[in-house]
PDB file of C-alpha atoms in Angstrom:
ATOM      1  CA  UNK A   1       0.000   0.000   0.000  1.00 58.00           C
ATOM      2  CA  UNK A   2       2.858   2.380   0.768  1.00 60.00           C
ATOM      3  CA  UNK A   3       4.571   1.890  -2.579  1.00 65.00           C
ATOM      4  CA  UNK A   4       1.297   1.794  -4.483  1.00 68.00           C
ATOM      5  CA  UNK A   5       2.104  -1.552  -6.095  1.00 80.00           C
ATOM      6  CA  UNK A   6      -0.473  -3.587  -4.199  1.00 80.00           C
ATOM      7  CA  UNK A   7      -4.178  -3.263  -3.482  1.00 81.00           C
ATOM      8  CA  UNK A   8      -6.136  -4.398  -0.433  1.00 80.00           C
ATOM      9  CA  UNK A   9      -7.210  -7.481  -2.405  1.00 84.00           C
ATOM     10  CA  UNK A  10      -3.563  -8.379  -3.106  1.00 84.00           C
ATOM     11  CA  UNK A  11      -2.703  -8.111   0.578  1.00 81.00           C
ATOM     12  CA  UNK A  12      -5.728 -10.212   1.552  1.00 83.00           C
ATOM     13  CA  UNK A  13      -4.678 -12.904  -0.922  1.00 85.00           C
ATOM     14  CA  UNK A  14      -1.166 -12.969   0.536  1.00 83.00           C
ATOM     15  CA  UNK A  15      -2.460 -13.205   4.096  1.00 80.00           C
ATOM     16  CA  UNK A  16      -4.832 -16.061   3.232  1.00 83.00           C
ATOM     17  CA  UNK A  17      -2.377 -17.961   1.024  1.00 84.00           C
ATOM     18  CA  UNK A  18      -0.919 -20.130   3.841  1.00 82.00           C
ATOM     19  CA  UNK A  19      -4.447 -21.188   4.848  1.00 83.00           C
ATOM     20  CA  UNK A  20      -5.557 -21.998   1.327  1.00 82.00           C
ATOM     21  CA  UNK A  21      -2.518 -23.979   0.190  1.00 84.00           C
ATOM     22  CA  UNK A  22      -0.699 -27.098   1.343  1.00 87.00           C
ATOM     23  CA  UNK A  23       2.369 -26.758   3.596  1.00 86.00           C
ATOM     24  CA  UNK A  24       5.767 -26.658   1.937  1.00 88.00           C
ATOM     25  CA  UNK A  25       8.749 -28.921   2.606  1.00 92.00           C
ATOM     26  CA  UNK A  26      10.295 -26.180   4.701  1.00 92.00           C
ATOM     27  CA  UNK A  27       7.196 -26.118   6.880  1.00 91.00           C
ATOM     28  CA  UNK A  28       7.349 -29.887   7.396  1.00 95.00           C
ATOM     29  CA  UNK A  29      11.030 -29.649   8.300  1.00 96.00           C
ATOM     30  CA  UNK A  30      10.342 -26.907  10.847  1.00 96.00           C
ATOM     31  CA  UNK A  31       7.389 -28.855  12.221  1.00 96.00           C
ATOM     32  CA  UNK A  32       9.513 -31.990  12.527  1.00 96.00           C
ATOM     33  CA  UNK A  33      12.190 -30.081  14.434  1.00 97.00           C
ATOM     34  CA  UNK A  34       9.590 -28.571  16.757  1.00 96.00           C
ATOM     35  CA  UNK A  35       8.007 -31.996  17.296  1.00 97.00           C
ATOM     36  CA  UNK A  36      11.394 -33.507  18.155  1.00 97.00           C
ATOM     37  CA  UNK A  37      12.076 -30.737  20.686  1.00 96.00           C
ATOM     38  CA  UNK A  38       8.655 -31.251  22.271  1.00 94.00           C
ATOM     39  CA  UNK A  39       9.136 -35.019  22.585  1.00 97.00           C
ATOM     40  CA  UNK A  40      12.630 -34.466  24.000  1.00 97.00           C
ATOM     41  CA  UNK A  41      11.119 -32.109  26.562  1.00 92.00           C
ATOM     42  CA  UNK A  42       8.421 -34.624  27.515  1.00 92.00           C
ATOM     43  CA  UNK A  43      11.089 -37.308  27.907  1.00 95.00           C
ATOM     44  CA  UNK A  44      13.034 -35.084  30.282  1.00 91.00           C
ATOM     45  CA  UNK A  45       9.892 -34.301  32.286  1.00 90.00           C
ATOM     46  CA  UNK A  46       9.085 -38.025  32.520  1.00 91.00           C
ATOM     47  CA  UNK A  47      12.624 -38.708  33.757  1.00 91.00           C
ATOM     48  CA  UNK A  48      12.219 -35.906  36.318  1.00 88.00           C
ATOM     49  CA  UNK A  49       8.981 -37.458  37.583  1.00 87.00           C
ATOM     50  CA  UNK A  50      10.666 -40.849  37.819  1.00 88.00           C
ATOM     51  CA  UNK A  51      13.757 -39.668  39.691  1.00 86.00           C
ATOM     52  CA  UNK A  52      12.233 -36.739  41.596  1.00 84.00           C
ATOM     53  CA  UNK A  53      12.926 -33.006  41.727  1.00 83.00           C
ATOM     54  CA  UNK A  54      16.219 -33.721  43.460  1.00 84.00           C
ATOM     55  CA  UNK A  55      17.633 -33.748  39.929  1.00 83.00           C
ATOM     56  CA  UNK A  56      17.162 -29.974  40.012  1.00 84.00           C
ATOM     57  CA  UNK A  57      18.985 -29.697  43.311  1.00 82.00           C
ATOM     58  CA  UNK A  58      15.731 -29.004  45.174  1.00 82.00           C
ATOM     59  CA  UNK A  59      16.041 -29.671  48.918  1.00 80.00           C
ATOM     60  CA  UNK A  60      15.100 -28.041  52.203  1.00 78.00           C
ATOM     61  CA  UNK A  61      17.400 -24.977  52.005  1.00 81.00           C
ATOM     62  CA  UNK A  62      16.978 -24.721  48.217  1.00 78.00           C
ATOM     63  CA  UNK A  63      13.230 -24.720  47.701  1.00 75.00           C
ATOM     64  CA  UNK A  64      12.931 -23.669  44.068  1.00 79.00           C
ATOM     65  CA  UNK A  65      16.149 -23.423  42.066  1.00 81.00           C
ATOM     66  CA  UNK A  66      15.787 -24.216  38.378  1.00 84.00           C
ATOM     67  CA  UNK A  67      11.975 -24.215  38.451  1.00 85.00           C
ATOM     68  CA  UNK A  68      11.608 -20.603  39.591  1.00 85.00           C
ATOM     69  CA  UNK A  69      14.345 -19.426  37.204  1.00 88.00           C
ATOM     70  CA  UNK A  70      12.507 -20.878  34.210  1.00 89.00           C
ATOM     71  CA  UNK A  71       9.149 -19.672  35.517  1.00 88.00           C
ATOM     72  CA  UNK A  72      10.329 -16.076  35.851  1.00 88.00           C
ATOM     73  CA  UNK A  73      12.141 -16.250  32.499  1.00 92.00           C
ATOM     74  CA  UNK A  74       9.010 -17.273  30.577  1.00 91.00           C
ATOM     75  CA  UNK A  75       6.826 -14.789  32.441  1.00 88.00           C
ATOM     76  CA  UNK A  76       9.341 -12.113  31.387  1.00 89.00           C
ATOM     77  CA  UNK A  77       9.054 -13.243  27.764  1.00 89.00           C
ATOM     78  CA  UNK A  78       5.277 -13.011  28.089  1.00 86.00           C
ATOM     79  CA  UNK A  79       5.483  -9.487  29.473  1.00 85.00           C
ATOM     80  CA  UNK A  80       7.658  -8.520  26.522  1.00 85.00           C
ATOM     81  CA  UNK A  81       4.916  -9.593  24.132  1.00 82.00           C
ATOM     82  CA  UNK A  82       2.350  -7.609  26.096  1.00 82.00           C
ATOM     83  CA  UNK A  83       4.629  -4.578  26.085  1.00 82.00           C
ATOM     84  CA  UNK A  84       5.131  -4.724  22.323  1.00 83.00           C
ATOM     85  CA  UNK A  85       1.472  -5.142  21.497  1.00 83.00           C
ATOM     86  CA  UNK A  86      -0.510  -3.333  24.193  1.00 82.00           C
ATOM     87  CA  UNK A  87       1.786  -0.370  24.869  1.00 84.00           C
ATOM     88  CA  UNK A  88       2.249   0.389  21.184  1.00 83.00           C
ATOM     89  CA  UNK A  89      -1.521   0.139  20.744  1.00 82.00           C
ATOM     90  CA  UNK A  90      -2.076   2.665  23.545  1.00 84.00           C
ATOM     91  CA  UNK A  91       0.364   5.053  21.856  1.00 84.00           C
ATOM     92  CA  UNK A  92      -1.306   4.467  18.472  1.00 80.00           C
ATOM     93  CA  UNK A  93       1.829   3.379  16.646  1.00 76.00           C
ATOM     94  CA  UNK A  94       0.743   2.301  13.165  1.00 74.00           C
ATOM     95  CA  UNK A  95       3.810   0.142  12.556  1.00 76.00           C
ATOM     96  CA  UNK A  96       2.673  -2.077  15.430  1.00 75.00           C
ATOM     97  CA  UNK A  97       0.115  -3.793  13.180  1.00 72.00           C
ATOM     98  CA  UNK A  98       2.796  -5.784  11.381  1.00 73.00           C
ATOM     99  CA  UNK A  99       4.056  -7.520  14.516  1.00 82.00           C
ATOM    100  CA  UNK A 100       1.185  -7.412  17.022  1.00 83.00           C
ATOM    101  CA  UNK A 101      -0.181 -10.874  16.199  1.00 82.00           C
ATOM    102  CA  UNK A 102       3.211 -12.517  16.681  1.00 85.00           C
ATOM    103  CA  UNK A 103       3.777 -10.563  19.907  1.00 87.00           C
ATOM    104  CA  UNK A 104       0.394 -11.547  21.334  1.00 86.00           C
ATOM    105  CA  UNK A 105       0.880 -15.197  20.360  1.00 88.00           C
ATOM    106  CA  UNK A 106       4.329 -15.090  21.965  1.00 89.00           C
ATOM    107  CA  UNK A 107       2.717 -13.907  25.200  1.00 89.00           C
ATOM    108  CA  UNK A 108       0.213 -16.770  25.236  1.00 90.00           C
ATOM    109  CA  UNK A 109       2.759 -19.502  24.547  1.00 91.00           C
ATOM    110  CA  UNK A 110       5.246 -17.995  26.999  1.00 91.00           C
ATOM    111  CA  UNK A 111       2.664 -18.000  29.796  1.00 90.00           C
ATOM    112  CA  UNK A 112       1.772 -21.604  28.950  1.00 89.00           C
ATOM    113  CA  UNK A 113       5.451 -22.525  29.180  1.00 90.00           C
ATOM    114  CA  UNK A 114       5.777 -20.655  32.473  1.00 88.00           C
ATOM    115  CA  UNK A 115       2.784 -22.478  33.949  1.00 85.00           C
ATOM    116  CA  UNK A 116       4.487 -25.828  33.387  1.00 86.00           C
ATOM    117  CA  UNK A 117       7.255 -25.202  35.921  1.00 86.00           C
ATOM    118  CA  UNK A 118       5.223 -24.651  39.117  1.00 81.00           C
ATOM    119  CA  UNK A 119       3.284 -27.773  38.131  1.00 82.00           C
ATOM    120  CA  UNK A 120       6.473 -29.798  37.657  1.00 84.00           C
ATOM    121  CA  UNK A 121       7.876 -28.319  40.854  1.00 83.00           C
ATOM    122  CA  UNK A 122       5.215 -30.150  42.872  1.00 79.00           C
ATOM    123  CA  UNK A 123       7.052 -33.377  42.037  1.00 79.00           C
ATOM    124  CA  UNK A 124       4.121 -35.658  41.235  1.00 80.00           C
ATOM    125  CA  UNK A 125       1.455 -33.370  39.724  1.00 78.00           C
ATOM    126  CA  UNK A 126      -1.224 -36.056  39.668  1.00 80.00           C
ATOM    127  CA  UNK A 127      -0.893 -36.289  43.459  1.00 78.00           C
ATOM    128  CA  UNK A 128       0.007 -32.736  44.508  1.00 72.00           C
ATOM    129  CA  UNK A 129      -1.475 -30.334  41.954  1.00 72.00           C
ATOM    130  CA  UNK A 130      -4.969 -30.990  43.294  1.00 70.00           C
ATOM    131  CA  UNK A 131      -4.155 -28.975  46.423  1.00 69.00           C
ATOM    132  CA  UNK A 132      -3.219 -25.868  44.451  1.00 67.00           C
ATOM    133  CA  UNK A 133      -6.900 -25.189  43.764  1.00 67.00           C
ATOM    134  CA  UNK A 134      -9.564 -24.288  46.378  1.00 65.00           C
ATOM    135  CA  UNK A 135     -11.710 -27.321  45.609  1.00 69.00           C
ATOM    136  CA  UNK A 136     -14.230 -28.826  48.061  1.00 68.00           C
ATOM    137  CA  UNK A 137     -12.921 -31.945  49.757  1.00 65.00           C
ATOM    138  CA  UNK A 138     -13.986 -34.504  52.336  1.00 67.00           C
ATOM    139  CA  UNK A 139     -10.951 -34.123  54.589  1.00 65.00           C
ATOM    140  CA  UNK A 140     -12.438 -31.736  57.111  1.00 60.00           C
ATOM    141  CA  UNK A 141     -11.048 -28.208  57.303  1.00 58.00           C
ATOM    142  CA  UNK A 142      -8.214 -28.922  54.881  1.00 63.00           C
ATOM    143  CA  UNK A 143      -7.888 -25.976  52.489  1.00 67.00           C
ATOM    144  CA  UNK A 144      -5.277 -24.364  50.310  1.00 69.00           C
ATOM    145  CA  UNK A 145      -2.578 -22.238  51.897  1.00 73.00           C
ATOM    146  CA  UNK A 146      -3.276 -18.741  50.600  1.00 75.00           C
ATOM    147  CA  UNK A 147       0.185 -17.620  51.775  1.00 80.00           C
ATOM    148  CA  UNK A 148       1.913 -20.091  49.491  1.00 76.00           C
ATOM    149  CA  UNK A 149       3.735 -18.740  46.410  1.00 77.00           C
ATOM    150  CA  UNK A 150       2.459 -21.772  44.508  1.00 73.00           C
ATOM    151  CA  UNK A 151      -1.090 -20.538  44.986  1.00 76.00           C
ATOM    152  CA  UNK A 152      -0.058 -17.033  43.911  1.00 80.00           C
ATOM    153  CA  UNK A 153       1.172 -18.619  40.677  1.00 76.00           C
ATOM    154  CA  UNK A 154      -2.204 -20.246  40.069  1.00 78.00           C
ATOM    155  CA  UNK A 155      -4.122 -16.984  40.346  1.00 83.00           C
ATOM    156  CA  UNK A 156      -1.511 -14.762  38.678  1.00 83.00           C
ATOM    157  CA  UNK A 157      -0.773 -17.019  35.713  1.00 83.00           C
ATOM    158  CA  UNK A 158      -4.408 -17.971  35.062  1.00 87.00           C
ATOM    159  CA  UNK A 159      -5.534 -14.324  35.183  1.00 88.00           C
ATOM    160  CA  UNK A 160      -2.686 -13.119  32.977  1.00 86.00           C
ATOM    161  CA  UNK A 161      -3.251 -15.963  30.524  1.00 89.00           C
ATOM    162  CA  UNK A 162      -6.996 -15.326  30.305  1.00 90.00           C
ATOM    163  CA  UNK A 163      -6.641 -11.603  29.612  1.00 87.00           C
ATOM    164  CA  UNK A 164      -3.858 -12.188  27.076  1.00 87.00           C
ATOM    165  CA  UNK A 165      -5.926 -14.854  25.329  1.00 90.00           C
ATOM    166  CA  UNK A 166      -8.958 -12.558  25.073  1.00 90.00           C
ATOM    167  CA  UNK A 167      -6.778  -9.689  23.792  1.00 87.00           C
ATOM    168  CA  UNK A 168      -5.295 -11.978  21.139  1.00 88.00           C
ATOM    169  CA  UNK A 169      -8.681 -13.398  20.129  1.00 90.00           C
ATOM    170  CA  UNK A 170     -10.366 -10.002  19.824  1.00 88.00           C
ATOM    171  CA  UNK A 171      -7.738  -8.994  17.281  1.00 84.00           C
ATOM    172  CA  UNK A 172      -8.470 -12.138  15.257  1.00 87.00           C
ATOM    173  CA  UNK A 173     -12.213 -11.528  14.838  1.00 89.00           C
ATOM    174  CA  UNK A 174     -11.949  -9.401  11.635  1.00 88.00           C
ATOM    175  CA  UNK A 175      -9.556 -11.987  10.194  1.00 86.00           C
ATOM    176  CA  UNK A 176     -11.936 -14.840  10.981  1.00 89.00           C
ATOM    177  CA  UNK A 177     -14.664 -12.905   9.163  1.00 90.00           C
ATOM    178  CA  UNK A 178     -12.382 -12.417   6.165  1.00 88.00           C
ATOM    179  CA  UNK A 179     -11.692 -16.171   5.992  1.00 87.00           C
ATOM    180  CA  UNK A 180     -15.405 -16.884   6.505  1.00 89.00           C
ATOM    181  CA  UNK A 181     -16.193 -14.933   3.360  1.00 85.00           C
ATOM    182  CA  UNK A 182     -13.565 -16.776   1.322  1.00 86.00           C
ATOM    183  CA  UNK A 183     -14.074 -20.431   2.271  1.00 84.00           C
ATOM    184  CA  UNK A 184     -16.343 -22.611   0.147  1.00 82.00           C
ATOM    185  CA  UNK A 185     -17.000 -25.654   2.332  1.00 85.00           C
ATOM    186  CA  UNK A 186     -20.239 -25.156   4.327  1.00 85.00           C
ATOM    187  CA  UNK A 187     -18.888 -26.657   7.558  1.00 88.00           C
ATOM    188  CA  UNK A 188     -15.792 -24.447   7.520  1.00 87.00           C
ATOM    189  CA  UNK A 189     -17.918 -21.415   6.707  1.00 88.00           C
ATOM    190  CA  UNK A 190     -20.128 -22.157   9.734  1.00 90.00           C
ATOM    191  CA  UNK A 191     -17.080 -22.649  11.942  1.00 91.00           C
ATOM    192  CA  UNK A 192     -15.505 -19.340  10.936  1.00 89.00           C
ATOM    193  CA  UNK A 193     -18.886 -17.618  11.199  1.00 90.00           C
ATOM    194  CA  UNK A 194     -19.062 -18.815  14.791  1.00 90.00           C
ATOM    195  CA  UNK A 195     -15.509 -17.638  15.503  1.00 91.00           C
ATOM    196  CA  UNK A 196     -16.128 -14.219  13.955  1.00 88.00           C
ATOM    197  CA  UNK A 197     -19.227 -13.498  16.108  1.00 88.00           C
ATOM    198  CA  UNK A 198     -21.163 -12.205  13.114  1.00 86.00           C
ATOM    199  CA  UNK A 199     -18.585  -9.570  12.214  1.00 89.00           C
ATOM    200  CA  UNK A 200     -19.735  -7.432   9.318  1.00 87.00           C
ATOM    201  CA  UNK A 201     -17.125  -4.688   9.190  1.00 83.00           C
ATOM    202  CA  UNK A 202     -19.604  -1.886   9.855  1.00 88.00           C
ATOM    203  CA  UNK A 203     -18.646   1.359  11.562  1.00 90.00           C
ATOM    204  CA  UNK A 204     -20.403   0.213  14.730  1.00 90.00           C
ATOM    205  CA  UNK A 205     -18.445  -3.059  14.730  1.00 90.00           C
ATOM    206  CA  UNK A 206     -15.121  -1.284  14.291  1.00 90.00           C
ATOM    207  CA  UNK A 207     -16.031   1.217  17.013  1.00 90.00           C
ATOM    208  CA  UNK A 208     -16.769  -1.545  19.504  1.00 90.00           C
ATOM    209  CA  UNK A 209     -13.662  -3.404  18.377  1.00 88.00           C
ATOM    210  CA  UNK A 210     -11.515  -0.356  19.156  1.00 87.00           C
ATOM    211  CA  UNK A 211     -13.189   0.176  22.534  1.00 89.00           C
ATOM    212  CA  UNK A 212     -12.707  -3.404  23.684  1.00 89.00           C
ATOM    213  CA  UNK A 213      -9.105  -3.481  22.437  1.00 86.00           C
ATOM    214  CA  UNK A 214      -8.364  -0.256  24.277  1.00 86.00           C
ATOM    215  CA  UNK A 215      -9.795  -1.577  27.562  1.00 87.00           C
ATOM    216  CA  UNK A 216      -7.850  -4.827  27.291  1.00 85.00           C
ATOM    217  CA  UNK A 217      -4.630  -3.024  26.361  1.00 83.00           C
TER     218      UNK A 217
END
């Protein structure tokens, strides 16, 4: 648009091209590498569960160690994504639009990665993670310890993740509507119509879109 060589239709076609075509060999190679890294990570987590968190050097004087370092690191990465997207939106920087989706997605995945480490830190999550949530139980007055940093993580991470997810999804609504208007298969059209919440691109829709985005930012 800046150079005058492309129209809005050309840009729309470029944006939708990855969704309307089959993945390339490069994509499969990148996916295979990512899949290998994920399986390697799961193998390490399984080994940690088998041997215990002593592998991390966790003991009585050293209560967190590697777990809290990784937790804080990924939370910091998530805050960076929020900073890039939300702060630049508040200051109305037009160049933000080219990177905001990646920044918001980075926030969501970073928070998901951060949430893994307090869970792993409990040692045997299927036995201990239950007590991180204020669920009713039949063991008398037993309740969660609201002074525990583990419980702070539950509330902080879940709240941050929820708001970031909503902020990311709100920005996708016009795009879902664009794809809805392009797809041919009835089932896919219904699915994208549901995701787009009946978006029509009217002035009223854009006004509400801006208001909600501003509040979330």
